[in-house]
PDB file of C-alpha atoms in Angstrom:
ATOM      1  CA  ASP A  43     128.610 110.533 114.106  1.00  0.00           C
ATOM      2  CA  VAL A  44     127.881 111.361 110.234  1.00  0.00           C
ATOM      3  CA  LYS A  45     128.001 114.219 109.081  1.00  0.00           C
ATOM      4  CA  VAL A  46     126.265 115.269 105.722  1.00  0.00           C
ATOM      5  CA  THR A  47     126.540 118.676 104.595  1.00  0.00           C
ATOM      6  CA  GLN A  48     124.876 120.739 102.555  1.00  0.00           C
ATOM      7  CA  SER A  49     126.567 123.929 101.126  1.00  0.00           C
ATOM      8  CA  SER A  50     123.173 125.621 101.408  1.00  0.00           C
ATOM      9  CA  ARG A  51     120.236 126.025 103.633  1.00  0.00           C
ATOM     10  CA  TYR A  52     118.642 128.365 100.692  1.00  0.00           C
ATOM     11  CA  LEU A  53     119.343 129.816  97.623  1.00  0.00           C
ATOM     12  CA  VAL A  54     117.785 131.277  95.352  1.00  0.00           C
ATOM     13  CA  LYS A  55     117.971 131.384  91.748  1.00  0.00           C
ATOM     14  CA  ARG A  56     116.783 132.168  88.863  1.00  0.00           C
ATOM     15  CA  THR A  57     115.018 130.274  85.763  1.00  0.00           C
ATOM     16  CA  GLY A  58     117.362 129.690  83.180  1.00  0.00           C
ATOM     17  CA  GLU A  59     120.262 129.686  85.496  1.00  0.00           C
ATOM     18  CA  LYS A  60     122.039 126.445  85.688  1.00  0.00           C
ATOM     19  CA  VAL A  61     122.025 125.568  89.325  1.00  0.00           C
ATOM     20  CA  PHE A  62     124.153 123.280  91.757  1.00  0.00           C
ATOM     21  CA  LEU A  63     123.646 121.735  94.596  1.00  0.00           C
ATOM     22  CA  GLU A  64     126.642 120.722  96.414  1.00  0.00           C
ATOM     23  CA  CYS A  65     126.364 117.296  99.420  1.00  0.00           C
ATOM     24  CA  VAL A  66     129.345 116.068 100.852  1.00  0.00           C
ATOM     25  CA  GLN A  67     129.645 112.984 103.332  1.00  0.00           C
ATOM     26  CA  ASP A  68     132.002 111.905 105.999  1.00  0.00           C
ATOM     27  CA  MET A  69     131.561 108.692 106.416  1.00  0.00           C
ATOM     28  CA  ASP A  70     132.946 106.919 103.292  1.00  0.00           C
ATOM     29  CA  HIS A  71     129.131 105.728 102.282  1.00  0.00           C
ATOM     30  CA  GLU A  72     129.141 103.694  99.184  1.00  0.00           C
ATOM     31  CA  ASN A  73     125.571 105.597  98.634  1.00  0.00           C
ATOM     32  CA  MET A  74     124.531 108.343  98.030  1.00  0.00           C
ATOM     33  CA  PHE A  75     120.665 110.405  97.526  1.00  0.00           C
ATOM     34  CA  TRP A  76     118.783 113.057  96.080  1.00  0.00           C
ATOM     35  CA  TYR A  77     114.990 113.354  97.237  1.00  0.00           C
ATOM     36  CA  ARG A  78     113.260 116.386  96.276  1.00  0.00           C
ATOM     37  CA  GLN A  79     110.385 116.810  99.776  1.00  0.00           C
ATOM     38  CA  ASP A  80     107.363 118.922  98.614  1.00  0.00           C
ATOM     39  CA  PRO A  81     104.409 119.591 100.902  1.00  0.00           C
ATOM     40  CA  GLY A  82     102.093 116.371 100.865  1.00  0.00           C
ATOM     41  CA  LEU A  83     104.046 114.723  98.004  1.00  0.00           C
ATOM     42  CA  GLY A  84     106.850 112.713 100.885  1.00  0.00           C
ATOM     43  CA  LEU A  85     110.361 112.931  99.394  1.00  0.00           C
ATOM     44  CA  ARG A  86     110.781 111.678  95.941  1.00  0.00           C
ATOM     45  CA  LEU A  87     114.135 110.280  95.126  1.00  0.00           C
ATOM     46  CA  ILE A  88     116.106 112.504  92.023  1.00  0.00           C
ATOM     47  CA  TYR A  89     118.737 110.518  91.132  1.00  0.00           C
ATOM     48  CA  PHE A  90     121.341 108.293  92.669  1.00  0.00           C
ATOM     49  CA  SER A  91     125.248 107.379  93.598  1.00  0.00           C
ATOM     50  CA  TYR A  92     126.222 103.606  94.067  1.00  0.00           C
ATOM     51  CA  ASP A  93     130.053 104.226  93.799  1.00  0.00           C
ATOM     52  CA  VAL A  94     132.079 107.341  91.857  1.00  0.00           C
ATOM     53  CA  LYS A  95     131.190 108.186  88.853  1.00  0.00           C
ATOM     54  CA  MET A  96     127.895 105.744  88.811  1.00  0.00           C
ATOM     55  CA  LYS A  97     124.639 107.198  88.751  1.00  0.00           C
ATOM     56  CA  GLU A  98     121.058 105.745  88.314  1.00  0.00           C
ATOM     57  CA  LYS A  99     117.886 107.815  88.042  1.00  0.00           C
ATOM     58  CA  GLY A 100     115.152 107.820  90.461  1.00  0.00           C
ATOM     59  CA  ASP A 101     111.758 108.187  90.197  1.00  0.00           C
ATOM     60  CA  ILE A 102     111.679 112.512  88.895  1.00  0.00           C
ATOM     61  CA  PRO A 103     114.863 112.521  87.324  1.00  0.00           C
ATOM     62  CA  GLU A 104     113.231 115.462  84.563  1.00  0.00           C
ATOM     63  CA  GLY A 105     115.643 118.001  83.901  1.00  0.00           C
ATOM     64  CA  TYR A 106     118.653 117.329  86.740  1.00  0.00           C
ATOM     65  CA  SER A 107     121.742 115.997  86.751  1.00  0.00           C
ATOM     66  CA  VAL A 108     124.169 114.260  89.112  1.00  0.00           C
ATOM     67  CA  SER A 109     127.996 114.200  89.452  1.00  0.00           C
ATOM     68  CA  ARG A 110     129.901 112.004  91.559  1.00  0.00           C
ATOM     69  CA  GLU A 111     133.797 112.486  90.608  1.00  0.00           C
ATOM     70  CA  LYS A 112     134.420 111.906  94.087  1.00  0.00           C
ATOM     71  CA  LYS A 113     133.415 109.557  96.684  1.00  0.00           C
ATOM     72  CA  GLU A 114     132.433 111.975  99.703  1.00  0.00           C
ATOM     73  CA  ARG A 115     130.445 114.453  96.822  1.00  0.00           C
ATOM     74  CA  PHE A 116     127.567 114.321  95.391  1.00  0.00           C
ATOM     75  CA  SER A 117     126.363 117.074  93.226  1.00  0.00           C
ATOM     76  CA  LEU A 118     123.549 117.730  91.657  1.00  0.00           C
ATOM     77  CA  ILE A 119     122.687 119.639  88.542  1.00  0.00           C
ATOM     78  CA  LEU A 120     119.752 122.276  87.697  1.00  0.00           C
ATOM     79  CA  GLU A 121     120.340 122.338  83.592  1.00  0.00           C
ATOM     80  CA  SER A 122     118.835 124.703  83.233  1.00  0.00           C
ATOM     81  CA  ALA A 123     116.072 126.120  86.280  1.00  0.00           C
ATOM     82  CA  SER A 124     112.557 126.400  86.313  1.00  0.00           C
ATOM     83  CA  THR A 125     109.451 127.648  88.961  1.00  0.00           C
ATOM     84  CA  ASN A 126     108.311 124.141  89.542  1.00  0.00           C
ATOM     85  CA  GLN A 127     112.058 123.687  90.769  1.00  0.00           C
ATOM     86  CA  THR A 128     111.321 125.917  94.008  1.00  0.00           C
ATOM     87  CA  SER A 129     111.063 122.840  96.408  1.00  0.00           C
ATOM     88  CA  MET A 130     113.581 121.473  99.708  1.00  0.00           C
ATOM     89  CA  TYR A 131     115.418 119.534  98.003  1.00  0.00           C
ATOM     90  CA  LEU A 132     117.295 116.318 100.931  1.00  0.00           C
ATOM     91  CA  CYS A 133     120.907 114.077 100.470  1.00  0.00           C
ATOM     92  CA  ALA A 134     121.614 111.151 102.125  1.00  0.00           C
ATOM     93  CA  SER A 135     124.503 108.869 102.144  1.00  0.00           C
ATOM     94  CA  SER A 136     124.407 104.811 103.537  1.00  0.00           C
ATOM     95  CA  SER A 137     126.577 102.418 104.795  1.00  0.00           C
ATOM     96  CA  GLY A 138     125.959  99.250 101.645  1.00  0.00           C
ATOM     97  CA  GLY A 139     124.265  97.015 103.531  1.00  0.00           C
ATOM     98  CA  ARG A 140     120.624  97.046 102.998  1.00  0.00           C
ATOM     99  CA  ASN A 141     119.924  97.242 106.437  1.00  0.00           C
ATOM    100  CA  GLN A 142     122.052  99.945 106.629  1.00  0.00           C
ATOM    101  CA  PRO A 143     119.801 103.620 107.246  1.00  0.00           C
ATOM    102  CA  GLN A 144     120.252 107.150 105.260  1.00  0.00           C
ATOM    103  CA  HIS A 145     121.694 110.097 106.686  1.00  0.00           C
ATOM    104  CA  PHE A 146     120.379 112.736 105.628  1.00  0.00           C
ATOM    105  CA  GLY A 147     121.959 116.398 105.360  1.00  0.00           C
ATOM    106  CA  ASP A 148     120.049 119.485 106.659  1.00  0.00           C
ATOM    107  CA  GLY A 149     118.154 119.935 103.574  1.00  0.00           C
ATOM    108  CA  THR A 150     118.340 123.223 100.757  1.00  0.00           C
ATOM    109  CA  ARG A 151     114.848 125.290 100.285  1.00  0.00           C
ATOM    110  CA  LEU A 152     115.255 125.525  96.622  1.00  0.00           C
ATOM    111  CA  SER A 153     113.462 129.481  95.254  1.00  0.00           C
ATOM    112  CA  ILE A 154     113.829 130.013  91.744  1.00  0.00           C
ATOM    113  CA  LEU A 155     112.395 132.779  90.907  1.00  0.00           C
TER     114      LEU A 155
ATOM    115  CA  ALA B 153     106.294  98.575  92.117  1.00  0.00           C
ATOM    116  CA  GLN B 154     106.356  99.210  95.825  1.00  0.00           C
ATOM    117  CA  THR B 155     104.282 101.985  97.680  1.00  0.00           C
ATOM    118  CA  VAL B 156     104.171 103.120 101.151  1.00  0.00           C
ATOM    119  CA  THR B 157     100.603 105.078 102.393  1.00  0.00           C
ATOM    120  CA  GLN B 158     100.691 107.041 105.238  1.00  0.00           C
ATOM    121  CA  SER B 159      97.017 107.496 106.043  1.00  0.00           C
ATOM    122  CA  GLN B 160      96.987 110.457 108.192  1.00  0.00           C
ATOM    123  CA  PRO B 161      98.261 113.778 106.636  1.00  0.00           C
ATOM    124  CA  GLU B 162      98.191 114.892 110.825  1.00  0.00           C
ATOM    125  CA  MET B 163      97.703 114.009 114.680  1.00  0.00           C
ATOM    126  CA  SER B 164      98.423 115.003 117.144  1.00  0.00           C
ATOM    127  CA  VAL B 165      98.986 114.379 121.111  1.00  0.00           C
ATOM    128  CA  GLN B 166      98.679 115.061 125.065  1.00  0.00           C
ATOM    129  CA  GLU B 167     101.761 115.786 126.493  1.00  0.00           C
ATOM    130  CA  ALA B 168     103.062 112.224 128.176  1.00  0.00           C
ATOM    131  CA  GLU B 169     100.359 109.737 126.317  1.00  0.00           C
ATOM    132  CA  THR B 170     100.413 107.712 123.734  1.00  0.00           C
ATOM    133  CA  VAL B 171      99.806 107.807 120.307  1.00  0.00           C
ATOM    134  CA  THR B 172     100.612 105.652 117.051  1.00  0.00           C
ATOM    135  CA  LEU B 173     101.069 106.590 113.448  1.00  0.00           C
ATOM    136  CA  SER B 174      99.984 105.155 110.635  1.00  0.00           C
ATOM    137  CA  CYS B 175     101.771 102.645 107.826  1.00  0.00           C
ATOM    138  CA  THR B 176     100.911 100.727 105.053  1.00  0.00           C
ATOM    139  CA  TYR B 177     103.014  99.446 102.195  1.00  0.00           C
ATOM    140  CA  ASP B 178     102.307  97.333  99.042  1.00  0.00           C
ATOM    141  CA  THR B 179     104.889  94.872  97.903  1.00  0.00           C
ATOM    142  CA  SER B 180     105.074  91.315  96.604  1.00  0.00           C
ATOM    143  CA  GLU B 181     108.535  90.753  98.066  1.00  0.00           C
ATOM    144  CA  SER B 182     108.808  88.157 100.679  1.00  0.00           C
ATOM    145  CA  ASP B 183     112.150  90.493 101.846  1.00  0.00           C
ATOM    146  CA  TYR B 184     112.829  93.734 102.693  1.00  0.00           C
ATOM    147  CA  TYR B 185     113.214  96.854 105.211  1.00  0.00           C
ATOM    148  CA  LEU B 186     110.752  99.136 106.956  1.00  0.00           C
ATOM    149  CA  PHE B 187     112.091 102.286 108.559  1.00  0.00           C
ATOM    150  CA  TRP B 188     110.096 105.523 110.128  1.00  0.00           C
ATOM    151  CA  TYR B 189     111.976 108.626 110.042  1.00  0.00           C
ATOM    152  CA  LYS B 190     111.801 111.846 111.888  1.00  0.00           C
ATOM    153  CA  GLN B 191     111.961 115.398 111.009  1.00  0.00           C
ATOM    154  CA  PRO B 192     111.704 117.937 112.993  1.00  0.00           C
ATOM    155  CA  PRO B 193     110.677 121.609 112.412  1.00  0.00           C
ATOM    156  CA  SER B 194     114.030 123.249 110.104  1.00  0.00           C
ATOM    157  CA  ARG B 195     115.575 120.720 111.532  1.00  0.00           C
ATOM    158  CA  GLN B 196     117.606 117.485 110.099  1.00  0.00           C
ATOM    159  CA  MET B 197     116.050 113.981 109.079  1.00  0.00           C
ATOM    160  CA  ILE B 198     116.703 111.629 111.443  1.00  0.00           C
ATOM    161  CA  LEU B 199     115.634 107.387 111.636  1.00  0.00           C
ATOM    162  CA  VAL B 200     114.148 106.546 114.902  1.00  0.00           C
ATOM    163  CA  ILE B 201     113.529 103.387 114.572  1.00  0.00           C
ATOM    164  CA  ARG B 202     114.002 100.297 111.808  1.00  0.00           C
ATOM    165  CA  GLN B 203     112.039  96.722 111.217  1.00  0.00           C
ATOM    166  CA  GLU B 204     113.689  93.871 108.804  1.00  0.00           C
ATOM    167  CA  ALA B 205     111.043  92.088 107.983  1.00  0.00           C
ATOM    168  CA  TYR B 206     111.907  88.363 108.571  1.00  0.00           C
ATOM    169  CA  LYS B 207     112.514  89.065 111.998  1.00  0.00           C
ATOM    170  CA  GLN B 208     108.696  87.893 113.719  1.00  0.00           C
ATOM    171  CA  GLN B 209     109.770  90.651 116.524  1.00  0.00           C
ATOM    172  CA  ASN B 210     109.277  93.703 117.058  1.00  0.00           C
ATOM    173  CA  ALA B 211     111.337  96.611 116.797  1.00  0.00           C
ATOM    174  CA  THR B 212     111.434  98.999 119.933  1.00  0.00           C
ATOM    175  CA  GLU B 213     113.903 101.718 120.416  1.00  0.00           C
ATOM    176  CA  ASN B 214     113.362 103.242 123.710  1.00  0.00           C
ATOM    177  CA  ARG B 215     109.880 104.838 124.283  1.00  0.00           C
ATOM    178  CA  PHE B 216     109.338 104.107 120.352  1.00  0.00           C
ATOM    179  CA  SER B 217     107.923 100.648 119.047  1.00  0.00           C
ATOM    180  CA  VAL B 218     106.209  99.341 116.234  1.00  0.00           C
ATOM    181  CA  ASN B 219     103.658  96.993 115.450  1.00  0.00           C
ATOM    182  CA  PHE B 220     104.649  94.776 112.396  1.00  0.00           C
ATOM    183  CA  GLN B 221     101.651  93.569 111.086  1.00  0.00           C
ATOM    184  CA  LYS B 222     103.331  91.703 108.070  1.00  0.00           C
ATOM    185  CA  ALA B 223     100.565  89.570 106.076  1.00  0.00           C
ATOM    186  CA  ALA B 224      98.617  92.651 106.459  1.00  0.00           C
ATOM    187  CA  LYS B 225     101.145  94.521 105.210  1.00  0.00           C
ATOM    188  CA  SER B 226     101.843  97.020 108.546  1.00  0.00           C
ATOM    189  CA  PHE B 227     104.535  99.260 110.223  1.00  0.00           C
ATOM    190  CA  SER B 228     102.778 101.021 112.737  1.00  0.00           C
ATOM    191  CA  LEU B 229     104.539 103.071 115.055  1.00  0.00           C
ATOM    192  CA  LYS B 230     104.232 103.902 118.772  1.00  0.00           C
ATOM    193  CA  ILE B 231     105.147 106.754 120.817  1.00  0.00           C
ATOM    194  CA  SER B 232     104.762 106.728 124.845  1.00  0.00           C
ATOM    195  CA  ASP B 233     105.492 109.089 127.365  1.00  0.00           C
ATOM    196  CA  SER B 234     104.821 111.700 124.187  1.00  0.00           C
ATOM    197  CA  GLN B 235     106.864 114.802 124.874  1.00  0.00           C
ATOM    198  CA  LEU B 236     107.272 118.069 123.041  1.00  0.00           C
ATOM    199  CA  GLY B 237     110.643 117.436 121.387  1.00  0.00           C
ATOM    200  CA  ASP B 238     108.507 114.710 119.675  1.00  0.00           C
ATOM    201  CA  ALA B 239     106.375 117.469 117.325  1.00  0.00           C
ATOM    202  CA  ALA B 240     107.950 116.571 114.096  1.00  0.00           C
ATOM    203  CA  MET B 241     106.687 115.200 110.583  1.00  0.00           C
ATOM    204  CA  TYR B 242     107.348 111.145 110.698  1.00  0.00           C
ATOM    205  CA  PHE B 243     107.829 110.110 107.503  1.00  0.00           C
ATOM    206  CA  CYS B 244     107.507 105.653 107.363  1.00  0.00           C
ATOM    207  CA  ALA B 245     109.897 104.198 104.678  1.00  0.00           C
ATOM    208  CA  TYR B 246     110.050 101.082 102.577  1.00  0.00           C
ATOM    209  CA  ARG B 247     113.865  99.663 100.995  1.00  0.00           C
ATOM    210  CA  SER B 248     113.738  96.555  98.671  1.00  0.00           C
ATOM    211  CA  ALA B 249     116.042  93.616  99.810  1.00  0.00           C
ATOM    212  CA  SER B 250     117.013  93.037  96.508  1.00  0.00           C
ATOM    213  CA  GLY B 251     117.362  94.607  93.451  1.00  0.00           C
ATOM    214  CA  SER B 252     119.056  98.643  92.955  1.00  0.00           C
ATOM    215  CA  GLN B 253     121.368  99.984  95.648  1.00  0.00           C
ATOM    216  CA  GLY B 254     118.837 100.769  98.268  1.00  0.00           C
ATOM    217  CA  ASN B 255     116.814 103.631  97.142  1.00  0.00           C
ATOM    218  CA  LEU B 256     113.559 104.379 100.527  1.00  0.00           C
ATOM    219  CA  ILE B 257     110.128 104.506  99.392  1.00  0.00           C
ATOM    220  CA  PHE B 258     108.537 107.096 101.357  1.00  0.00           C
ATOM    221  CA  GLY B 259     105.540 107.318 102.737  1.00  0.00           C
ATOM    222  CA  LYS B 260     104.413 111.643 102.282  1.00  0.00           C
ATOM    223  CA  GLY B 261     104.294 111.993 105.832  1.00  0.00           C
ATOM    224  CA  THR B 262     102.246 113.230 109.375  1.00  0.00           C
ATOM    225  CA  LYS B 263     102.525 115.624 110.543  1.00  0.00           C
ATOM    226  CA  LEU B 264     102.402 114.496 114.726  1.00  0.00           C
ATOM    227  CA  SER B 265     101.370 117.956 116.926  1.00  0.00           C
ATOM    228  CA  VAL B 266     102.688 117.048 121.105  1.00  0.00           C
ATOM    229  CA  LYS B 267     100.301 119.483 123.356  1.00  0.00           C
ATOM    230  CA  PRO B 268     101.839 120.555 126.498  1.00  0.00           C
TER     231      PRO B 268
END
């Protein structure tokens, strides 16, 4: 089974801090994704990556950046955390085929105080 | 841009009964993929079922089946013989068969409750 591991289930940070969310997958997937999930809004794509060192902006990239130095690891960075970034963050990975499903991690519930 | 609409924020079903969750989407593309994902409370999101737009036959996975109406841009999920473990948020998702590298467009979700 595909395993997508997010480094923390719960995280509390302060406004203005630089926050790193880590995601690792073990299936050699080319594609990795970061979503934000908010009640009533569903999942919104922040950034995705289809190869090492490659990244593309999703629907809501403002205030975020990403890093993919190795194929298995995709990091989401909040440059200067703000309270409106309090949310559930989901990482996903998929192989290259378009009909292939995305496999999700357990999520990180991030609170910015 | 493509959009996905789930018009039922919440649904409820009696255990062992059948329930249908609605999903409509808007696209000008002819080739795409559709997915239903399930997210149990505080647990990982998992794939329930997928459908290729070029296939006329509706996908089925055990108790889960879809009613795919391409002309109507409708992709509903039917759960038969509902079980307590089916209680979850269900998300409908669309993926283009062209363009960028396969990101999904999600609906806002339907929360399904199962009554014993």
